[in-house]
Amino acid sequence: MVTDFPYPRLGRHALDLMRLIREFESRLAGYAAAGLIRGSTHPGVGMEAVAVGVAIALRTDDTIASTHRGHAHCLAKGAEPGRLLAEIFGRSDGYCGGKGGSMHAGVAPHGILGTNGIVGASIGVATGAALAAQLRGQDNVSVAFFGDGAINQGIFHESLNLAAIWSLPVIYVCENNQYAQSAALRDMVANPDLTARANAYGIPTHAVDGMDVAAVYRAAASAVGRARTGQGPTLLVADTYRFLGHMVGDTEIYRDSAEVDRWRARDPIPRLTAELVERGLMGPDAVETVERAATQLVDQAEEFARRSAAPPVATAYLDVYQPDVHQEAR
Amino acid sequence: MTEHLAIWRALNAALRDALAADDRVFVMGEDLTKWATGGGIYGVTKRLADEFGTHRIRDTPISEEAIVAAGVGAAIQGCRPVVEIMYSDFSLLAMDPIVNQAAKTRYMFNGQFQVPLVIRSNGGSGIGKAAQHSQSLETLFAHIPGLEVVLPATPDDAYGLLRTAIQSPNPTIFLEHKALYNVRGPVRREPVPFGKARVACEGSDLTIVATQLMLHRALAVAARAAETGVYLEVIDPRTLYPLDLDTIARSVAKTRRLLIAHEAPRDFGFGAEIAASLTEQCWDHLDAAPVRVAGARTPIPYAEELEREVIPDEDDLVRAIAQLVPTSAGIRTSQS
Ligand SMILES: Cc1ncc(C[n+]2csc(CCOP(=O)(O)OP(=O)(O)O)c2C)c(N)n1
Ligand SMILES: [Mg+2]
């Protein structure tokens, strides 16, 4: 078990990442209102500590499979904000040339197997990536991010069982933000202790405070260590909250603002900031520096994405299949 | 006085009337009672829980396979379930209960059981929902013996076809179009029979068979064509199964030319089925081979420029019409 968070080595990095994600995600509603984003966009404001705490426990060649609420996972795993935003704007410089958008952004060199429009799908994809690592004798691991809504899909149960019997190097990270769209977790499960599900499949599990990046990191690093050394899967259940609506445009009639305020008081960013200041790893004046850096990065990303051209229409027909493979057969 | 309603409201009215008329009817699906619309992703179940209670308007966990399967079981045992699948793309998670259970139960058990299940969902592209929220999957379902497949394009049909679907003893896949929910029109509040195509516009020069978004585009083109003395007959089959080939055949006997337009990819689509059936049935009446105008063989891309590219627009229809009706060269394109 990893018992401590290496504040000197990773603290500031984690803070910078969380602040970047906060800034990036907070601007999306404005971009949508300005007509820069189409379709559905799901910001993860409030949930930064889960994405970051897990991602900084990973290597670049480890893989993640993400969800509809996946920008934070991508940024934490090393995606460039400009290219990610260009994808969300549907531009040619986006990671997927504008074909994917917010819900289908993948970044192969960073092991980001994609955000996903199908709730639960990440769980199966990550399980398969872990199987590949095992079959190829590689020591990389894979992570499935998914929500408290996804655990009621059959694929959650089927995948955990597979990973358990084959001892696959996969970490299942349930971001329990208490709601699946408008459905409160308490109405959708009879047993709110989600770790009980791992016990059912014989998988080690931890409940972690998802508003504390250090706690998430410790649990993730332990699980990664187990997976990398052939000890099989782990289920982490991170309690967290989305400060904004389910997607841009949500009026949030299913929850009251007092509840939102209670969770906002547990904001993971001031919490880590205070830890770093208290430990003398950061002066109080550095707080502003961190914020400015995040603002600047997202300003640059926005500039880049806005300038990026629309994708050429001919690209609509590319990559449905790999070209020229069956030439000889014809 | 006839009401004028948007499609989503017509569907809401049909559910309300069906729930009031028959206490075997119940509705279940994700986010039906507390979502921002007041009822489901596009508002179709708005306020129904207030009127009928949450035992009849049931919010479910995200478990498509289980809720459709539960719908099958409840239907077999005498209920009239209406299951809402938030986007038709997610019905693919429920393919076993739809295809192996609902569609086959009556037949396998020699008629002992029936499955009066309705699965409501939405398909179609056009609003940037990208590859996993924009598919047109109707042909997949129409291919399966035992399923009925409905594609409403107007408020009156939305109301009337949904009432018929709920009354039908067969499992029905009811696919709304996400870009048409706000289309308004008169609603008579009468059931609309399955297997009866609607001649949406009469004409003598060419028969166009089209559904949903393509129907509306074909009607816009037909209006412009009429200004130039070219008369297009536009037919909405309304149900893919049962399919009203007779109405189409009668039209083709008059116009001698056939064009089929749909949003789903052209390859192996229902356009091919209609073209083949009409060719077999009307060979002697046809002056030209039937033509299909349909989606490209690609998933639906996100970027607006790309999404527009892969779905037929009015200009694609005008070009195809020109190919079939030489005198139609004067129809304005949308740019002109
Ligand atoms: C198979 C499937 N069913 C339903 C949806 C619609 N949908 C998108 S996100 C969502 C809620 C997901 O909740 P959760 O898993 O808790 O993730 P969160 O949004 O809270 O991050 C729903 C119902 C979907 N995208 N895919
Ligand atoms: Mg959730």
XYZ file of C-alpha atoms and ligand atoms in Angstrom:
693
model
C 0.000 0.000 0.000
C 1.340 3.405 -0.956
C 0.937 5.321 2.283
C 1.995 8.810 1.409
C 1.574 11.317 -1.316
C 4.945 12.602 -2.511
C 4.090 16.253 -2.059
C 7.511 17.629 -3.029
C 7.659 15.602 -6.238
C 4.032 15.617 -7.391
C 2.148 18.205 -5.358
C 2.686 21.202 -7.553
C 2.229 19.157 -10.726
C -1.110 17.891 -9.443
C -2.209 21.407 -8.562
C -1.249 22.775 -11.967
C -3.169 19.994 -13.688
C -6.271 20.443 -11.554
C -6.242 24.176 -12.089
C -5.821 23.691 -15.837
C -8.756 21.295 -15.952
C -10.895 23.647 -13.860
C -10.211 26.527 -16.214
C -10.732 24.432 -19.339
C -13.995 22.907 -18.157
C -15.381 26.161 -16.780
C -15.235 27.795 -20.180
C -17.183 25.169 -22.093
C -20.653 26.572 -21.429
C -19.509 29.899 -22.824
C -18.091 28.252 -25.914
C -21.332 26.362 -26.432
C -23.343 29.580 -26.051
C -21.062 31.176 -28.647
C -21.846 28.373 -31.085
C -18.344 26.899 -30.986
C -19.500 23.545 -29.596
C -22.326 21.404 -30.967
C -24.121 18.428 -29.484
C -23.577 17.402 -25.864
C -20.699 18.560 -23.650
C -20.215 17.282 -20.113
C -17.870 19.319 -17.908
C -16.122 17.731 -14.938
C -15.728 20.789 -12.707
C -15.370 19.548 -9.127
C -14.078 16.115 -10.130
C -10.503 17.115 -11.005
C -8.876 15.279 -8.107
C -10.043 11.887 -9.359
C -8.703 12.312 -12.885
C -5.437 13.824 -11.686
C -4.843 11.538 -8.712
C -5.171 8.501 -10.954
C -3.316 9.858 -13.983
C -0.205 10.911 -12.078
C 0.106 7.340 -10.819
C 0.389 6.142 -14.432
C 3.094 5.974 -17.076
C 2.597 7.330 -20.580
C 2.379 3.797 -21.973
C -0.370 2.877 -19.521
C -3.792 3.256 -21.065
C -7.024 4.848 -19.948
C -10.536 4.393 -21.311
C -12.775 7.322 -20.535
C -16.367 8.451 -20.560
C -18.693 11.146 -21.898
C -17.236 13.339 -19.125
C -13.689 12.758 -20.219
C -11.798 16.001 -20.860
C -10.262 15.893 -17.386
C -9.003 12.353 -17.928
C -7.441 13.367 -21.239
C -5.752 16.491 -19.900
C -4.468 14.674 -16.818
C -3.043 11.900 -19.016
C -1.127 14.430 -21.082
C -3.398 15.636 -23.879
C -2.581 19.133 -25.127
C -5.372 21.552 -24.214
C -5.270 23.194 -27.649
C -5.699 20.036 -29.634
C -8.358 18.732 -27.261
C -10.313 21.963 -27.491
C -9.945 21.979 -31.274
C -11.553 18.532 -31.262
C -14.386 19.775 -29.067
C -14.851 22.629 -31.570
C -14.858 20.135 -34.450
C -11.741 21.531 -36.107
C -9.094 19.974 -38.279
C -6.355 20.315 -35.646
C -8.385 18.376 -33.107
C -6.981 15.031 -32.050
C -9.523 13.288 -34.258
C -9.718 15.856 -37.010
C -13.114 17.025 -35.778
C -14.806 13.698 -36.423
C -15.142 12.765 -32.781
C -15.852 15.846 -30.706
C -16.116 15.944 -26.926
C -17.513 12.435 -26.563
C -15.072 10.744 -28.942
C -11.644 12.191 -28.301
C -8.735 9.757 -28.358
C -4.975 10.351 -28.183
C -3.018 7.226 -29.085
C 0.500 8.439 -28.126
C -0.703 9.185 -24.603
C -2.545 5.904 -24.164
C -5.903 7.672 -24.188
C -8.210 5.098 -25.744
C -10.954 7.636 -26.060
C -13.760 9.417 -24.365
C -16.963 7.497 -25.026
C -20.622 8.177 -25.705
C -21.833 4.850 -24.381
C -22.188 4.638 -20.616
C -20.206 1.638 -19.409
C -18.266 1.027 -22.605
C -14.986 2.220 -21.094
C -15.099 -0.672 -18.640
C -14.926 -3.288 -21.369
C -12.348 -1.463 -23.470
C -9.967 -1.074 -20.513
C -10.432 -4.727 -19.617
C -9.369 -5.671 -23.135
C -6.377 -3.353 -23.037
C -5.292 -5.081 -19.839
C -5.726 -8.453 -21.512
C -3.454 -7.278 -24.342
C -0.775 -6.216 -21.867
C -0.971 -9.588 -20.180
C -0.906 -11.552 -23.448
C 2.025 -9.561 -24.787
C 3.970 -9.872 -21.583
C 4.142 -6.119 -21.075
C 3.991 -4.528 -17.671
C 1.695 -1.659 -18.544
C -1.693 -1.327 -16.904
C -5.016 0.063 -17.982
C -7.582 2.200 -16.233
C -11.316 2.328 -16.800
C -12.982 5.547 -15.700
C -16.760 5.361 -15.340
C -19.540 6.860 -13.295
C -21.909 5.698 -10.600
C -24.503 5.317 -13.357
C -22.373 2.892 -15.349
C -22.145 0.348 -12.545
C -25.691 -0.716 -13.300
C -24.777 -1.811 -16.801
C -24.193 -5.504 -17.309
C -20.737 -4.803 -18.729
C -19.525 -3.617 -15.314
C -20.339 -6.954 -13.740
C -19.203 -9.073 -16.655
C -15.894 -7.217 -16.935
C -15.043 -7.338 -13.239
C -15.579 -11.039 -13.240
C -13.414 -11.531 -16.334
C -10.630 -9.428 -14.897
C -10.831 -11.327 -11.620
C -10.587 -14.829 -13.073
C -7.797 -13.812 -15.470
C -6.032 -11.557 -12.991
C -5.875 -8.708 -15.490
C -3.795 -5.565 -14.900
C -6.731 -3.169 -14.830
C -7.860 -0.533 -12.366
C -11.565 0.225 -12.335
C -12.121 3.797 -11.197
C -15.721 4.599 -10.367
C -16.243 8.347 -10.179
C -19.164 8.390 -7.813
C -20.457 11.927 -8.272
C -23.795 10.908 -6.704
C -25.848 11.391 -9.872
C -26.301 9.775 -13.230
C -27.761 12.614 -15.255
C -30.910 13.344 -13.190
C -30.903 10.058 -11.264
C -29.628 10.214 -7.691
C -27.487 7.233 -6.767
C -29.643 6.639 -3.681
C -32.630 5.999 -5.958
C -30.766 3.712 -8.324
C -29.020 1.287 -5.945
C -30.300 -0.450 -2.841
C -26.809 -0.749 -1.389
C -24.973 2.579 -1.629
C -21.673 0.922 -0.696
C -20.395 0.379 -4.213
C -17.250 -1.377 -3.038
C -19.485 -4.304 -2.092
C -19.709 -5.099 -5.778
C -15.981 -5.787 -5.971
C -16.247 -8.136 -3.026
C -18.824 -10.077 -4.990
C -16.228 -10.775 -7.669
C -13.287 -11.308 -5.358
C -11.555 -8.083 -6.346
C -9.713 -5.819 -3.890
C -11.443 -2.486 -3.493
C -11.057 0.886 -1.770
C -13.434 3.726 -1.112
C -11.508 6.986 -1.445
C -12.268 10.633 -0.892
C -12.459 11.865 -4.450
C -12.106 15.463 -3.311
C -8.605 14.745 -1.999
C -6.038 14.262 -4.745
C -3.539 12.792 -2.300
C -5.972 10.098 -1.198
C -6.859 9.280 -4.786
C -3.175 9.072 -5.707
C -2.342 6.751 -2.813
C -5.152 4.355 -3.687
C -4.380 4.532 -7.407
C -0.648 4.015 -6.944
C -1.298 0.939 -4.798
C -3.684 -0.495 -7.357
C -1.268 0.258 -10.190
C 1.507 -1.438 -8.264
C -0.582 -4.549 -7.820
C -1.643 -4.600 -11.439
C 1.893 -4.087 -12.709
C 3.196 -6.969 -10.641
C 0.612 -9.453 -11.824
C -1.680 -9.250 -8.824
C -4.763 -8.411 -10.812
C -7.538 -5.846 -10.843
C -8.760 -3.341 -8.247
C -11.960 -1.356 -7.945
C -11.604 2.182 -6.607
C -14.738 4.070 -5.679
C -14.019 7.783 -5.474
C -16.696 9.899 -3.835
C -16.933 13.152 -5.690
C -19.386 15.643 -7.130
C -19.907 17.630 -10.283
C -20.302 21.289 -9.407
C -22.027 22.019 -12.729
C -24.977 20.395 -14.449
C -24.817 17.013 -16.160
C -24.228 18.765 -19.452
C -24.200 22.272 -20.764
C -27.836 23.405 -20.597
C -28.870 21.257 -17.602
C -31.191 23.183 -15.260
C -30.442 20.834 -12.332
C -34.019 20.523 -11.099
C -33.136 17.183 -9.518
C -30.878 18.595 -6.774
C -30.934 21.570 -4.456
C -28.339 24.290 -4.296
C -27.616 23.665 -0.601
C -26.297 20.239 -1.544
C -24.139 21.765 -4.282
C -22.792 24.307 -1.795
C -21.910 21.603 0.710
C -19.816 19.856 -1.899
C -18.302 23.085 -3.198
C -16.982 23.624 0.315
C -14.909 20.479 -0.248
C -13.342 21.802 -3.458
C -10.178 19.766 -4.090
C -8.170 22.704 -5.429
C -8.046 24.966 -2.338
C -7.492 21.822 -0.299
C -4.322 20.859 -2.138
C -3.208 24.490 -2.262
C -3.471 24.728 1.529
C -1.521 21.487 1.952
C 1.283 22.764 -0.253
C 1.451 26.131 1.473
C 1.381 24.516 4.888
C 4.235 22.227 3.939
C 6.216 25.182 2.689
C 6.246 23.806 -0.828
C 4.572 26.873 -2.213
C 4.383 30.484 -1.075
C 0.926 32.039 -0.627
C 1.788 34.362 -3.512
C 2.234 31.357 -5.789
C -1.506 30.754 -5.732
C -1.933 33.546 -8.203
C 0.896 32.223 -10.332
C -0.844 28.865 -10.590
C -4.087 30.503 -11.618
C -2.413 32.757 -14.132
C -0.607 29.821 -15.685
C -3.871 27.918 -16.101
C -5.621 30.939 -17.579
C -2.760 31.459 -19.965
C -2.708 27.829 -21.077
C -6.411 27.825 -21.787
C -6.213 31.232 -23.501
C -3.594 29.748 -25.784
C -5.678 26.628 -26.300
C -8.686 28.740 -27.209
C -6.660 30.826 -29.613
C -5.321 27.670 -31.251
C -8.730 26.013 -31.480
C -10.471 29.100 -32.819
C -7.852 29.510 -35.523
C -7.937 25.913 -36.560
C -9.694 25.387 -39.889
C -12.843 23.398 -40.430
C -12.022 19.858 -41.509
C -11.958 19.370 -45.301
C -15.179 17.595 -46.318
C -13.235 14.828 -48.050
C -12.036 13.648 -44.635
C -15.613 12.572 -43.859
C -14.982 9.481 -45.983
C -11.563 8.548 -44.603
C -10.847 5.947 -41.941
C -14.102 4.088 -42.146
C -11.769 1.276 -43.115
C -8.049 1.048 -43.634
C -7.539 1.673 -47.353
C -6.020 -0.811 -49.789
C -6.074 -3.877 -47.561
C -8.104 -6.209 -49.736
C -6.586 -5.150 -53.040
C -5.147 -8.566 -53.850
C -8.363 -10.418 -53.197
C -10.152 -8.431 -55.900
C -60.932 22.853 -33.817
C -57.870 20.756 -34.569
C -54.929 21.221 -32.204
C -51.543 22.258 -33.513
C -48.716 20.572 -31.629
C -44.996 19.986 -31.926
C -44.067 16.344 -32.455
C -42.758 15.929 -28.912
C -46.029 17.245 -27.537
C -48.078 15.026 -29.817
C -46.148 12.042 -28.469
C -46.707 13.289 -24.933
C -50.435 13.516 -25.651
C -50.481 10.009 -27.115
C -48.802 8.588 -24.008
C -51.176 10.497 -21.739
C -54.238 9.298 -23.636
C -52.957 5.713 -23.724
C -52.162 5.736 -19.989
C -55.624 7.101 -19.240
C -57.375 4.649 -21.537
C -55.691 1.441 -20.405
C -54.263 0.796 -16.976
C -52.076 -1.976 -18.337
C -49.947 0.703 -19.990
C -46.816 1.840 -18.158
C -43.675 3.689 -19.204
C -40.088 3.126 -18.141
C -36.716 4.500 -19.101
C -33.808 6.675 -18.018
C -34.317 10.238 -16.750
C -38.057 10.310 -17.466
C -39.274 12.338 -14.509
C -36.544 14.649 -13.191
C -34.558 15.734 -16.223
C -34.404 19.385 -17.304
C -37.152 19.007 -19.919
C -39.569 17.841 -17.249
C -39.800 14.473 -18.965
C -37.118 12.473 -20.716
C -34.289 13.665 -22.879
C -36.607 15.421 -25.374
C -39.551 16.068 -23.047
C -41.885 13.363 -24.327
C -42.883 12.150 -20.837
C -43.348 15.673 -19.470
C -45.632 15.837 -16.414
C -46.860 12.265 -16.890
C -45.409 11.192 -13.534
C -47.412 13.938 -11.797
C -50.580 12.648 -13.405
C -50.043 8.902 -13.302
C -47.494 8.391 -10.534
C -43.983 7.052 -10.536
C -45.218 3.469 -10.448
C -46.454 3.944 -14.014
C -43.764 6.389 -15.173
C -40.657 4.667 -13.910
C -37.137 6.055 -13.825
C -34.697 3.220 -14.357
C -30.985 2.778 -13.765
C -28.745 2.833 -16.843
C -29.406 -0.792 -17.731
C -30.757 -0.935 -21.268
C -30.590 -4.697 -21.588
C -32.415 -5.258 -18.319
C -35.143 -2.701 -18.878
C -35.985 -3.936 -22.362
C -35.891 -7.527 -21.125
C -38.154 -6.584 -18.218
C -40.450 -4.957 -20.759
C -40.594 -8.222 -22.679
C -41.439 -10.212 -19.578
C -44.033 -7.736 -18.399
C -45.607 -7.671 -21.858
C -45.805 -11.454 -21.967
C -47.601 -11.345 -18.628
C -50.269 -8.909 -19.749
C -48.822 -5.412 -19.319
C -48.441 -2.881 -22.112
C -44.948 -1.533 -21.470
C -43.592 1.476 -23.310
C -39.821 1.507 -22.847
C -37.952 4.688 -23.691
C -34.372 4.239 -24.843
C -32.713 7.655 -24.625
C -31.025 7.355 -28.035
C -31.619 4.497 -30.450
C -27.872 3.864 -30.460
C -28.294 2.512 -26.923
C -30.887 -0.007 -28.083
C -27.863 -1.904 -29.364
C -27.119 -2.807 -25.750
C -30.535 -4.465 -25.681
C -30.272 -6.453 -28.886
C -30.825 -9.782 -27.167
C -34.162 -8.891 -25.583
C -35.260 -7.131 -28.762
C -34.135 -9.624 -31.379
C -33.902 -12.973 -29.605
C -36.719 -12.508 -27.121
C -39.374 -9.959 -28.118
C -39.290 -10.691 -31.838
C -39.392 -14.467 -31.530
C -41.498 -15.261 -28.486
C -44.866 -15.512 -30.232
C -43.434 -17.706 -32.977
C -41.242 -20.008 -30.920
C -44.044 -20.765 -28.513
C -46.543 -21.268 -31.291
C -48.679 -18.277 -30.399
C -49.099 -19.041 -26.710
C -47.494 -15.742 -25.702
C -47.673 -12.304 -27.179
C -45.309 -9.373 -26.635
C -47.244 -6.087 -26.821
C -44.109 -4.082 -26.113
C -43.286 -0.645 -27.511
C -39.694 0.558 -27.574
C -39.621 4.298 -28.190
C -36.389 5.978 -29.066
C -34.905 8.572 -31.372
C -32.581 8.242 -34.305
C -31.168 10.541 -36.914
C -28.422 13.095 -37.234
C -28.170 16.812 -37.840
C -27.511 18.340 -34.440
C -23.889 17.444 -33.753
C -24.458 14.460 -31.475
C -21.735 12.517 -33.315
C -21.171 8.851 -34.046
C -22.812 7.148 -31.060
C -25.913 9.342 -30.735
C -26.950 9.925 -34.365
C -27.459 6.630 -36.114
C -30.480 5.655 -38.185
C -30.901 2.002 -37.271
C -34.377 1.328 -38.660
C -33.203 -1.152 -41.261
C -31.588 -3.288 -38.577
C -34.948 -3.742 -36.898
C -36.983 -3.985 -40.084
C -34.822 -6.949 -41.039
C -35.977 -8.977 -38.047
C -39.116 -11.104 -38.505
C -41.504 -10.418 -35.656
C -40.774 -6.710 -35.184
C -42.880 -3.795 -36.351
C -40.952 -0.621 -37.199
C -42.434 2.864 -37.122
C -40.899 6.142 -38.366
C -43.196 9.085 -37.627
C -42.491 12.334 -39.508
C -45.413 14.589 -38.555
C -47.225 15.410 -35.302
C -50.446 13.731 -36.452
C -48.599 10.547 -37.362
C -46.538 10.701 -34.173
C -49.731 10.729 -32.131
C -51.682 8.241 -34.191
C -48.897 5.755 -34.777
C -47.915 5.719 -31.113
C -51.509 4.958 -30.120
C -51.546 2.097 -32.610
C -48.146 0.853 -31.427
C -49.367 0.642 -27.839
C -52.498 -1.214 -28.939
C -50.569 -3.591 -31.165
C -50.084 -7.118 -29.833
C -46.677 -7.222 -31.541
C -43.361 -5.754 -30.386
C -42.939 -2.370 -32.019
C -39.796 -0.321 -32.518
C -40.920 3.295 -32.587
C -38.142 5.560 -33.841
C -38.634 9.274 -33.514
C -36.254 11.725 -35.188
C -34.265 13.950 -32.837
C -34.130 16.857 -35.292
C -37.911 16.854 -35.857
C -39.257 17.060 -32.285
C -40.162 20.721 -32.721
C -41.897 20.348 -36.090
C -45.455 21.568 -35.558
C -48.661 20.561 -37.260
C -52.286 19.584 -36.787
C -53.098 16.588 -34.610
C -56.462 14.813 -34.888
C -55.850 12.466 -31.958
C -56.873 9.432 -33.971
C -54.969 6.156 -34.231
C -53.103 5.820 -37.529
C -53.055 2.289 -38.929
C -49.758 0.493 -39.557
C -48.981 -0.515 -43.131
C -50.743 2.431 -44.780
C -48.447 4.852 -46.533
C -49.373 8.518 -46.708
C -49.226 10.372 -50.010
C -47.768 13.589 -48.654
C -47.765 15.375 -52.011
C -49.426 14.308 -55.246
C -47.621 14.446 -58.561
C -47.287 12.785 -61.931
C -43.627 12.920 -62.914
C -41.745 10.960 -60.269
C -42.474 8.992 -57.115
C -40.290 9.789 -54.117
C -40.478 7.497 -51.101
C -38.945 9.142 -48.059
C -39.083 9.052 -44.279
C -38.595 11.628 -41.513
C -35.898 14.232 -42.255
C -35.684 13.113 -45.881
C -39.451 13.374 -46.219
C -39.363 17.009 -45.138
C -36.507 17.698 -47.538
C -38.324 15.940 -50.383
C -41.453 17.998 -49.723
C -39.443 21.226 -49.850
C -37.957 20.172 -53.184
C -41.385 19.118 -54.487
C -42.746 22.573 -53.726
C -39.954 24.196 -55.721
C -40.299 21.662 -58.524
C -43.984 22.457 -58.884
C -43.058 26.083 -59.632
C -41.212 24.815 -62.708
C -44.004 22.516 -63.844
C -42.443 19.314 -62.528
C -44.776 17.382 -60.239
C -43.282 15.046 -57.713
C -45.364 12.554 -55.779
C -43.941 12.185 -52.284
C -44.897 9.140 -50.237
C -44.196 8.541 -46.563
C -44.432 4.804 -45.793
C -44.739 5.690 -42.065
C -44.140 2.076 -41.055
C -41.251 0.115 -42.568
C -42.860 -3.028 -41.340
C -45.612 -3.587 -42.228
C -44.659 -1.882 -45.510
C -47.346 -0.543 -47.834
C -45.912 -1.512 -51.210
C -49.327 -1.176 -52.899
C -49.510 2.579 -52.467
C -45.992 2.931 -53.837
C -46.768 0.585 -56.750
C -49.907 2.538 -57.650
C -47.876 5.718 -57.670
C -45.123 4.218 -59.795
C -47.691 2.942 -62.283
C -48.635 6.604 -62.720
C -45.220 8.307 -62.618
C -43.129 5.449 -64.095
C -40.115 6.561 -62.033
C -39.011 5.885 -58.479
C -36.590 7.537 -56.090
C -36.112 6.427 -52.500
C -34.486 8.745 -49.948
C -33.333 7.805 -46.479
C -30.854 9.059 -43.947
C -29.349 5.711 -43.001
C -26.419 4.541 -45.124
C -27.527 3.576 -48.624
C -25.815 0.172 -48.622
C -28.196 -2.584 -47.533
C -30.729 0.039 -46.500
C -34.509 -0.073 -46.841
C -34.167 1.822 -50.125
C -32.706 -1.327 -51.625
C -35.655 -3.348 -50.341
C -38.199 -0.957 -51.828
C -36.301 -0.661 -55.119
C -36.095 -4.432 -55.456
C -39.727 -5.046 -54.547
C -40.994 -2.352 -56.883
C -38.787 -3.556 -59.704
C -40.193 -7.054 -59.300
C -43.741 -5.782 -59.078
C -43.705 -2.883 -61.572
C -41.053 -3.798 -64.125
C -43.397 -3.050 -67.020
C -44.291 0.361 -65.633
C -40.785 1.600 -64.971
C -39.143 3.901 -67.494
C -35.876 3.977 -65.560
C -34.066 2.043 -62.875
C -35.034 3.188 -59.358
C -32.556 5.543 -57.729
C -31.546 5.728 -54.062
C -30.422 8.878 -52.283
C -29.132 8.031 -48.838
C -26.428 8.413 -46.237
C -22.791 7.712 -46.964
C -21.153 4.540 -45.745
C -19.590 6.289 -42.752
C -20.392 6.749 -39.082
C -21.841 10.211 -38.365
C -18.966 12.640 -37.833
C -19.135 15.411 -35.247
C -18.009 18.530 -37.117
C -20.879 20.344 -38.785
C -19.178 20.472 -42.190
C -18.607 16.722 -42.106
C -22.017 15.797 -40.753
C -23.686 17.787 -43.524
C -21.495 16.064 -46.075
C -22.567 12.509 -45.278
C -26.329 13.111 -45.075
C -28.312 13.872 -48.255
C -29.538 17.452 -48.510
C -32.071 19.047 -50.829
C -29.442 19.583 -53.511
C -28.595 15.894 -53.518
C -32.287 15.222 -54.100
C -32.456 17.806 -56.900
C -29.487 16.162 -58.633
C -31.022 12.708 -58.368
C -34.344 14.003 -59.645
C -32.582 15.558 -62.652
C -31.171 12.153 -63.454
C -34.650 10.599 -63.509
C -36.736 13.440 -64.926
C -34.894 15.238 -67.741
C -37.412 18.083 -67.769
C -36.597 18.946 -64.162
C -33.387 20.831 -64.894
C -34.993 24.086 -63.807
C -35.574 23.191 -60.134
C -33.755 25.654 -57.948
C -31.087 24.281 -55.681
C -31.041 25.585 -52.134
C -28.204 27.972 -53.011
C -29.791 29.465 -56.139
C -25.701 3.152 -22.856
C -26.059 4.560 -22.540
N -27.203 4.814 -21.874
C -27.548 6.072 -21.584
C -26.752 7.117 -21.955
C -27.167 8.531 -21.659
N -26.343 9.096 -20.588
C -25.205 9.744 -20.858
S -24.367 10.150 -19.482
C -25.563 9.472 -18.499
C -25.385 9.486 -17.027
C -24.141 8.777 -16.644
O -23.982 8.812 -15.274
P -22.644 8.351 -14.613
O -22.223 7.041 -15.171
O -22.835 8.446 -13.161
O -21.574 9.433 -15.115
P -21.603 11.009 -14.829
O -22.394 11.634 -15.925
O -22.207 11.228 -13.504
O -20.172 11.425 -14.897
C -26.590 8.943 -19.260
C -27.800 8.321 -18.731
C -25.573 6.811 -22.671
N -24.754 7.774 -23.118
N -25.240 5.538 -22.934
Mg -22.436 10.004 -11.896
